[in-house]
XYZ file of C-alpha atoms in Angstrom:
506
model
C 0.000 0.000 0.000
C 1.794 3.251 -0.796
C -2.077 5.386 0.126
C -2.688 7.997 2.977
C -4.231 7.930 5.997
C -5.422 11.005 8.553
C -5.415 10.685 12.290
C -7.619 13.477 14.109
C -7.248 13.387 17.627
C -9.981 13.341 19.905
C -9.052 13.475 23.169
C -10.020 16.950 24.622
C -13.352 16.221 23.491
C -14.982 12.543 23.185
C -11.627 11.016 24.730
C -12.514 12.840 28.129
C -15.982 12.999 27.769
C -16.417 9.546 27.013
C -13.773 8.601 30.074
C -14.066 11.533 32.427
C -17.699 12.844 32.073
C -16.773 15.913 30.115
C -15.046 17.189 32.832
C -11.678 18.569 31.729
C -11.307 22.472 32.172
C -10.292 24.698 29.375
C -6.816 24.979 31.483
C -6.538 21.432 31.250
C -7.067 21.549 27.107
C -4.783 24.630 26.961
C -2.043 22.259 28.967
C -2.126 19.753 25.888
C -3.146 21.536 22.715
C 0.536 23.442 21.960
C 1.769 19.813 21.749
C -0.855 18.624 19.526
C -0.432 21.913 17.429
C 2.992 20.890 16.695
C 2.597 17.422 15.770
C 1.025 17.698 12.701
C -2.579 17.235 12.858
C -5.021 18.682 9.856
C -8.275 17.749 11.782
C -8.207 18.040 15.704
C -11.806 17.151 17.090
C -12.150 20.030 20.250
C -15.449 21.293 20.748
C -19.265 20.220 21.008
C -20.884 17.147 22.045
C -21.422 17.720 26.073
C -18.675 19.753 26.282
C -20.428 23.300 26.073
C -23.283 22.030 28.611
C -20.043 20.474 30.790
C -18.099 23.940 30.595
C -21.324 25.737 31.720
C -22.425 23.253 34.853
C -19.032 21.607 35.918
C -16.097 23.103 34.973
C -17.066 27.550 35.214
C -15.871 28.113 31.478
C -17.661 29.636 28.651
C -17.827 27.119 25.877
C -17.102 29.935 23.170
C -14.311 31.822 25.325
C -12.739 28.324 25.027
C -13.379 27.785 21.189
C -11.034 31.163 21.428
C -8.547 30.342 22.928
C -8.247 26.972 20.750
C -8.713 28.917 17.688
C -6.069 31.956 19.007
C -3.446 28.646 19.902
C -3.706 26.744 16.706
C -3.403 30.178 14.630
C -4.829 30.274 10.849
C -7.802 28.070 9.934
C -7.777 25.197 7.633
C -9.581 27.319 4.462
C -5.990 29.133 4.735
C -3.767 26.172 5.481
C -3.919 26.163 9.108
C -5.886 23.378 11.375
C -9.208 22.723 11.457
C -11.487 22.798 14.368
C -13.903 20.247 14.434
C -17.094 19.987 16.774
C -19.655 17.291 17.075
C -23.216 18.450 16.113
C -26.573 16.819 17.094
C -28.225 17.935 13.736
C -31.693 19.756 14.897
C -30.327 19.446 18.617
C -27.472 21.717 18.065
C -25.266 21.287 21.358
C -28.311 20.621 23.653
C -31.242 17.668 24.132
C -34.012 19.217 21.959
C -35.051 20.055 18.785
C -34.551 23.501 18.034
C -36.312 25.870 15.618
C -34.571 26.791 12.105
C -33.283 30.478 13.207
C -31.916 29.482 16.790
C -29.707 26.121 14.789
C -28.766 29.038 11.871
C -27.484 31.485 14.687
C -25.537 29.063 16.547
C -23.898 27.718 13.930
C -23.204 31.547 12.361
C -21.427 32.050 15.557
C -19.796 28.529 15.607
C -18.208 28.612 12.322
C -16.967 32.197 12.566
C -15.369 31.899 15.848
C -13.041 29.379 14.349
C -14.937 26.101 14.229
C -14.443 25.641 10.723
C -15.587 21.622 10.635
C -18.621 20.386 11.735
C -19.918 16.845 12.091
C -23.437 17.099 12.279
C -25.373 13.505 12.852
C -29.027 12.873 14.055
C -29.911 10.587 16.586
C -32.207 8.738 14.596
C -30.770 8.926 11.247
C -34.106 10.890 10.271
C -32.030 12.697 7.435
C -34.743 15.631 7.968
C -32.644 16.715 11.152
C -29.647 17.525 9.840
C -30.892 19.950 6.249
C -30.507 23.317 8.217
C -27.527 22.638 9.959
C -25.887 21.837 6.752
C -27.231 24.340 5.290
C -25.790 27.085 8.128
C -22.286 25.419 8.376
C -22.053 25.994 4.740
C -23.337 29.461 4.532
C -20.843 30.751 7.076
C -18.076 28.881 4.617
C -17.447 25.915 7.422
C -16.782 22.475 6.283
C -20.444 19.759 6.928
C -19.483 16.620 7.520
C -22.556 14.176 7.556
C -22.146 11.305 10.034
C -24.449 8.367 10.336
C -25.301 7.007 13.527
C -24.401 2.614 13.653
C -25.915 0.696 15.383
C -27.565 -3.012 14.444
C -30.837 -4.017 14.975
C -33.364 -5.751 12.565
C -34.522 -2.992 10.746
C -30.345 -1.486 9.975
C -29.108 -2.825 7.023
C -26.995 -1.419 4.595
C -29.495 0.171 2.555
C -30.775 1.901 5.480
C -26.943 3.773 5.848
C -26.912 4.591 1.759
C -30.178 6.023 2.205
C -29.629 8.314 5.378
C -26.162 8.899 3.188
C -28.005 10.146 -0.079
C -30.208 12.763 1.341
C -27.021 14.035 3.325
C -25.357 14.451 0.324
C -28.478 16.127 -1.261
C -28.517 18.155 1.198
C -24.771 19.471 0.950
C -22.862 17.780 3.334
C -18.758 17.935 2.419
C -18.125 14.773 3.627
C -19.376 11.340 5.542
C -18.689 9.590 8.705
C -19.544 6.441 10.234
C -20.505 7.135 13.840
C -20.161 4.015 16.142
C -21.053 5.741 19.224
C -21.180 2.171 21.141
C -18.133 0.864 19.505
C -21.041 -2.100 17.393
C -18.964 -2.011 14.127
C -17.554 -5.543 13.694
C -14.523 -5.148 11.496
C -16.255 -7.731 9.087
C -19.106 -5.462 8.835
C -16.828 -2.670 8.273
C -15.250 -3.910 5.404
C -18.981 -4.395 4.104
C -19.999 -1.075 5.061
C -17.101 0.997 3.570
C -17.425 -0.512 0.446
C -20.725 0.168 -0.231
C -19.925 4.011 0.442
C -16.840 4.134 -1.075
C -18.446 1.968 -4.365
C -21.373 5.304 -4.209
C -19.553 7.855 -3.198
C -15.935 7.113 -4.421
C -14.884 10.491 -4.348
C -16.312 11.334 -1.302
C -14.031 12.007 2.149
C -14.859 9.219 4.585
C -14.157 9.610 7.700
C -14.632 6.571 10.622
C -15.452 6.854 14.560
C -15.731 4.228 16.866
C -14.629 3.160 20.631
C -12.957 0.452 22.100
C -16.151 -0.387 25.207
C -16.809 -3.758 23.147
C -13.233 -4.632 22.116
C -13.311 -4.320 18.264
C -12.789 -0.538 17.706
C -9.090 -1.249 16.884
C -9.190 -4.143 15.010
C -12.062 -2.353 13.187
C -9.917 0.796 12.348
C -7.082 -1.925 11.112
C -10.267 -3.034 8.624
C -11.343 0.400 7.999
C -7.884 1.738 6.813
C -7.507 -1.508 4.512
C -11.346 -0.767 3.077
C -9.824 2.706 2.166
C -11.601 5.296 4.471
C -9.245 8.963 4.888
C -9.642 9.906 8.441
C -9.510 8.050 11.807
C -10.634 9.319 14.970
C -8.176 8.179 17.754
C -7.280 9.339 21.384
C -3.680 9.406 22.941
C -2.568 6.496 25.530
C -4.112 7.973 28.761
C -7.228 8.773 27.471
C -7.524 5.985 24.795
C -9.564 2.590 25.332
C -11.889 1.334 27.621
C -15.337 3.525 26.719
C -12.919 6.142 24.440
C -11.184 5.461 20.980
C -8.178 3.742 19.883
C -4.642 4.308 20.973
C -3.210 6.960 18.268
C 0.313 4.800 19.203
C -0.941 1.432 18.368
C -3.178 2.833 15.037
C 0.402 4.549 13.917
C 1.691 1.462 14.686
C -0.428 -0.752 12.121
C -0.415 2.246 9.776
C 3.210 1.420 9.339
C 3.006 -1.883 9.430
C 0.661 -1.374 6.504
C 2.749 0.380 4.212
C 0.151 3.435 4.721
C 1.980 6.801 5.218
C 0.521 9.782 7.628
C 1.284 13.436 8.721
C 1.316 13.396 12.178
C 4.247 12.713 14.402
C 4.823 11.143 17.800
C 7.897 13.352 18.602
C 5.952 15.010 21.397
C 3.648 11.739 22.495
C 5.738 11.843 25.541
C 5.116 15.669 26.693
C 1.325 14.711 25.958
C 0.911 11.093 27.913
C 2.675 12.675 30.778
C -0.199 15.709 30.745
C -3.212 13.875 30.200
C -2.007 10.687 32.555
C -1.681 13.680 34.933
C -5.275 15.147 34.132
C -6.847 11.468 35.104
C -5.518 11.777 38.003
C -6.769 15.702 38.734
C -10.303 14.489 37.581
C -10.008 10.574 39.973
C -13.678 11.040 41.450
C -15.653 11.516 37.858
C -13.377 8.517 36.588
C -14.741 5.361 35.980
C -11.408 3.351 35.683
C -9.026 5.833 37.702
C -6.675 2.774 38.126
C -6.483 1.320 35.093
C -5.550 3.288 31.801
C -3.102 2.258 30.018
C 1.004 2.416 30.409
C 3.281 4.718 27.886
C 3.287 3.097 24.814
C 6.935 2.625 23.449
C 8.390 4.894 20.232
C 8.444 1.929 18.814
C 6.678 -1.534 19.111
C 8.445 -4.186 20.767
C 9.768 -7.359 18.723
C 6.855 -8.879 20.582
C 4.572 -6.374 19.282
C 5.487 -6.294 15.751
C 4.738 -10.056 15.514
C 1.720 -9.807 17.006
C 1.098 -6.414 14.492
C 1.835 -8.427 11.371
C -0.321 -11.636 11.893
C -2.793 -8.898 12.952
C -3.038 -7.750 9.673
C -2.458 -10.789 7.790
C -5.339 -12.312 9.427
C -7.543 -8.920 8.582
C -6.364 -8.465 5.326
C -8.663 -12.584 4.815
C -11.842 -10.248 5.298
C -12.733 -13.826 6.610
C -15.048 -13.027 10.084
C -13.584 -16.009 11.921
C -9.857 -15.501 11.098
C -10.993 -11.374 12.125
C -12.075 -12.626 15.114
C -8.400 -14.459 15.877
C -7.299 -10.776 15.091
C -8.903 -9.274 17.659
C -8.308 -11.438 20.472
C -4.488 -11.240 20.367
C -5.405 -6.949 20.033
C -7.632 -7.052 23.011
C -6.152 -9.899 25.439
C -2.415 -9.461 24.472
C -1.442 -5.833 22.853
C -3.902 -3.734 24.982
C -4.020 -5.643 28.417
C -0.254 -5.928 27.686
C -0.067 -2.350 27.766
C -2.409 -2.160 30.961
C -5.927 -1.293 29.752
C -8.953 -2.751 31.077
C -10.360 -6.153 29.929
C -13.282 -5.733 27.823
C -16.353 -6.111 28.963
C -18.643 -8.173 26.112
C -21.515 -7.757 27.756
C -21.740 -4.368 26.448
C -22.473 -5.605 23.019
C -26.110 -6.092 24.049
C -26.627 -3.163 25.888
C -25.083 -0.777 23.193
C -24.509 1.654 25.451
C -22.104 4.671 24.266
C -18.935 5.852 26.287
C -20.103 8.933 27.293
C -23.523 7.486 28.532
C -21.721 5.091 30.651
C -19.221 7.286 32.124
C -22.036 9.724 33.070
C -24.975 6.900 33.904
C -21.693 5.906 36.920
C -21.239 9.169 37.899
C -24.655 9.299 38.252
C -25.657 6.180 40.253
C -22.375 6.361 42.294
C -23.366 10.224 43.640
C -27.112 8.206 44.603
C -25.680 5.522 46.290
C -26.989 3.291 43.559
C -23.767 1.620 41.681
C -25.185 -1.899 42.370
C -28.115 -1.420 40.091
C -25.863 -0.515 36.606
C -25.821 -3.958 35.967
C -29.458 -4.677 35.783
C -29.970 -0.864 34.105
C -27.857 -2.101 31.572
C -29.778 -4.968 31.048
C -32.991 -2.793 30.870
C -31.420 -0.533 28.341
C -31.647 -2.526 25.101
C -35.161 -3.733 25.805
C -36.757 -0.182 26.364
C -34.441 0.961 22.813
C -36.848 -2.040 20.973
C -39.620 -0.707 22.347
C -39.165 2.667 20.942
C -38.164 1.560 17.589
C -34.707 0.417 17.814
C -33.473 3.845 17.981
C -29.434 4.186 17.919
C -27.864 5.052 21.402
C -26.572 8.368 21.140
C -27.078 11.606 22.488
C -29.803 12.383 23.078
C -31.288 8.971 22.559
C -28.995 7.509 24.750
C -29.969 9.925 27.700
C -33.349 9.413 27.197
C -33.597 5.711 27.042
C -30.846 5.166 29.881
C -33.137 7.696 32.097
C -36.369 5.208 31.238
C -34.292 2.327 31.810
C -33.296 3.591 34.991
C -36.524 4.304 36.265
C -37.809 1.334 35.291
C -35.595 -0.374 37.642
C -35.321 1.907 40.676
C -38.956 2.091 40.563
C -39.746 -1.689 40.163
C -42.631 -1.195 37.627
C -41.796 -1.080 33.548
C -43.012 2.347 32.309
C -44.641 3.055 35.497
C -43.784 6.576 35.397
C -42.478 8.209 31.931
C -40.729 11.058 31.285
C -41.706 13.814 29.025
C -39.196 12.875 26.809
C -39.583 8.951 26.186
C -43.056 9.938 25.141
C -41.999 12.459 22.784
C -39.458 10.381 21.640
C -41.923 7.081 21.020
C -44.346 9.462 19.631
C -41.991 11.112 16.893
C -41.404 14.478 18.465
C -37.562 14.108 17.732
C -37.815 12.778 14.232
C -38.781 9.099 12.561
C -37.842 6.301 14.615
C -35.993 3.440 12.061
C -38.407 0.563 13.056
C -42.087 0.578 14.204
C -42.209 1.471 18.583
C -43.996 -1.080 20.459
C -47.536 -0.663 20.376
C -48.145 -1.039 24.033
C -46.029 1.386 24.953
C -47.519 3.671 22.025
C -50.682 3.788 23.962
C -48.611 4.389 27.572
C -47.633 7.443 25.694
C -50.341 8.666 24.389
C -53.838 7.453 25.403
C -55.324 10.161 23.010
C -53.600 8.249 19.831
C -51.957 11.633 18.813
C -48.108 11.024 17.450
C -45.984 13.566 15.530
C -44.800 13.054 11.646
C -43.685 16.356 10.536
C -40.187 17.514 10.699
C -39.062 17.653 14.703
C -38.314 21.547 13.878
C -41.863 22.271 13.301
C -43.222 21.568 16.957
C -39.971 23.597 18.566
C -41.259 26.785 20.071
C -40.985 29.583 17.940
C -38.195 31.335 19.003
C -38.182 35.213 19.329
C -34.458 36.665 20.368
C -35.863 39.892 20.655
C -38.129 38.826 23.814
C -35.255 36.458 25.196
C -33.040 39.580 25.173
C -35.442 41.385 27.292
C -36.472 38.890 29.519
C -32.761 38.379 30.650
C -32.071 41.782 30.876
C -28.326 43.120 31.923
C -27.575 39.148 32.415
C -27.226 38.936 28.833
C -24.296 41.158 27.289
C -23.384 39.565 23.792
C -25.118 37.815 20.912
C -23.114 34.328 22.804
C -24.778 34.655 25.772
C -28.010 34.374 24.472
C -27.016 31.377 22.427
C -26.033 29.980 25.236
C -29.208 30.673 27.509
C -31.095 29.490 24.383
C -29.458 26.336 24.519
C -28.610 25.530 28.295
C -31.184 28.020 30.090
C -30.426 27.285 33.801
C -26.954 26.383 33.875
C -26.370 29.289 31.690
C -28.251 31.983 33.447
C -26.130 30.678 36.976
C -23.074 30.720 34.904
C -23.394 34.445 33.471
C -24.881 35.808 37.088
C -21.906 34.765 38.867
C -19.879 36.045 35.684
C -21.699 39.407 35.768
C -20.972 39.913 39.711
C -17.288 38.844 39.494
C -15.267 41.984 40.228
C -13.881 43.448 37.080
């Protein structure tokens, strides 16, 4: 192989917020980005996702005064050869849990894009492609770069059609690019082979990007499959916060890029500087961490002889595209290369469940602060049963929030959709967009007695947003055109966060 392949880092945004419950600081980015400024990146993945809601609640930062100082760090954007910014967009959602109407996604974004976040990946929960036009649409206008990712999961009703489909009206509708999303690290690396294809055999000249994370033990073997397939850009994390719920090692996926014959920009010269920071950070951030023991040692410069053998019959036995013989493949990854290098066993029981990293890492935080840990296990059982019932919806946010919250209180409470939350029902009842399969009827009627559901675009049944009135109903608290984006989005968090902003001494 003499092609290319990109690495864009992820680890001040889904690395820690997949690990750490969003919880790293803007001084704790601002401690790591220099080093990944100077190693060579195109793509580096630093904003959106929880992280504006996380900067707001947890952390005291402004989620745009950070985007600042990442944009005022890495210099010149990547229209004029500099490095791009990417967030993660929830289509409709924007940054926040609900659907939000056309003007409030189109001034966000405005602000987004001009403030230096010149890529966005913009998916939908649902893979309704209806959720995702006017973000497109607003990323583009403001000359950013849309990148269209479809959310994986399996279930009866997700087949490969279903993916081209959700693909063809996202390229209809503009986007730059494509990504696979495999929020709950589902992708087998035999069905990633099948899935790449079929894009790459549509969309040939089309930039592919792929996502995934390690919580079921075959987002690395899966990346090995997805550079061979031919996709451009990887998402990886560095050592300390790579694996478990998080993505791939960026050591080991340089590693079998080498080994590969495939040839890549970055460079490890300053892996060091960076392990030592964010092995540092874990530590800072122990009581949000769900594995503050167990992350990984320094990966060498260089694989061991060891290593390399274990590399090569790796590939050999990916390279077969034959599922048992991928399956060898990611046994020696998992059991010998990763718990070699002191990560976590993998936990297979997550395969069922397909629950994301980020819902996990939050849904511990969560039942740890209640005195409630013991009942994750049976929650996670819960959590794939009440996803069928609403139509095999994908886990992600804010899917993932919403059925984990259902599934929780269907076990704390003792009593299946005893009580349900506003959201469930507007989620069974298509209030967020089409759900891919048909919910279950029974739980159709829990939700609605009346027999009223919802088939227009989610946008349509968002309140109508006037900025005008917000403006005056927040008075003095409210002093630029951000901080009403950000009380649109995040209205109590927000408000506390600008208060005790406004009162600070100047």
């Amino acid at each position: 192989m003499s092609r290319k392949i990109n690495f864009i880092d992820c680890s001040l945004r889904d690395g820690h917020q997949s690990l750490l419950a969003t919880r790293m600081s803007t001084a704790q980015c601002m401690r790591v980005l220099p080093y990944l400024k100077d190693s060579g990146y195109r793509i580096l993945e630093l904003w959106g996702g929880a992280t504006l809601d996380a900067a707001l609640r947890f952390t005291g930062d402004n989620p745009f005064d950070r985007l600042d100082q990442f944009r005022k760090c890495l210099g010149k954007g990547f229209t004029s050869g500099g490095i791009a910014i990417r967030s993660l967009c929830r289509g409709q959602n924007l940054f926040g849990y609900n659907p939000y109407p056309d003007n409030v996604v189109i001034e966000f974004l405005k602000e987004a894009v001009r403030s230096g976040n010149d890529r966005v990946r913009i998916f939908d929960a649902l893979n309704d492609p209806r959720n995702l036009i006017t973000a497109i649409m607003a990323t583009k206008t403001f000359n950013g770069h849309a990148e269209a990712a479809l959310s994986y999961t399996t279930s009866p009703v997700h087949d490969i059609p279903h993916f081209l489909r959700f693909a063809e009206k996202a390229i209809d509708s503009g986007a730059d690019s494509l990504a696979i999303k495999d929020m709950a690290g589902l992708l087998h690396p035999a069905d990633c082979f099948t899935l790449v294809d079929a894009i790459k055999k549509r969309w040939p000249d089309v930039e592919l990007s792929l996502h995934s994370h390690c919580t079921n033990g075959l987002a690395n073997v899966t990346y090995v499959a997805g550079m061979i397939a031919g996709v451009d850009h990887i998402d990886t994390d560095y050592g300390p916060m790579a694996g478990g719920t998080a993505q791939p090692p960026v050591e080991l996926m340089s590693f079998f890029a080498k080994a590969m014959g495939l040839s890549c920009d970055i460079s490890l010269k300053h892996a060091p500087k960076i392990d030592t920071e964010l092995r540092q950070i874990r530590k800072e951030l122990h009581d949000c961490d769900a594995s503050p023991n167990k992350f990984g040692n320094p990966w060498p410069a260089e694989p061991t002889a060891e290593m390399s053998k274990q590399i090569d019959e790796v590939v050999k036995l990916v390279q077969s595209r034959d599922r048992a013989k991928i399956n060898q493949a990611i046994a020696i990854v998992e059991d010998k290369i990763m718990v070699g290098q002191g990560y976590p066993a993998t936990d297979r029981t997550q395969l069922d469940a397909q629950v994301p990293g980020g819902m996990i890492s939050n849904l511990h935080k969560q039942l740890k602060d209640q005195g409630k840990l013991d009942l994750l296990p049976q929650i996670l059982e819960e959590v794939p049963k009440v996803r069928a019932d609403a139509g095999y919806i994908p886990l992600v946010t804010p899917t993932s929030q919403i059925v984990g919250t259902q599934a929780s209180f269907n076990i704390i409470t003792g009593k299946r959709y005893g009580m349900l939350t506003n959201e469930f029902k507007n989620l069974v009842l298509g209030k967020y967009g089409r759900t891919p399969g048909s919910p279950n009827t029974d739980v159709v009627k829990l939700c609605s007695p009346d027999g009223k559901t919802f088939s227009d675009r989610p946008a349509a049944y968002a309140p109508k947003t006037d900025l005008e009135a917000i403006y005056k109903e927040h008075g003095s608290a409210i002093q630029s055109n951000r901080d009403l984006l950000l009380i649109l989005l995040f209205a109590a968090p927000a408000r506390a966060f600008l208060d005790k902003r406004n009162k600070a001494p100047a």
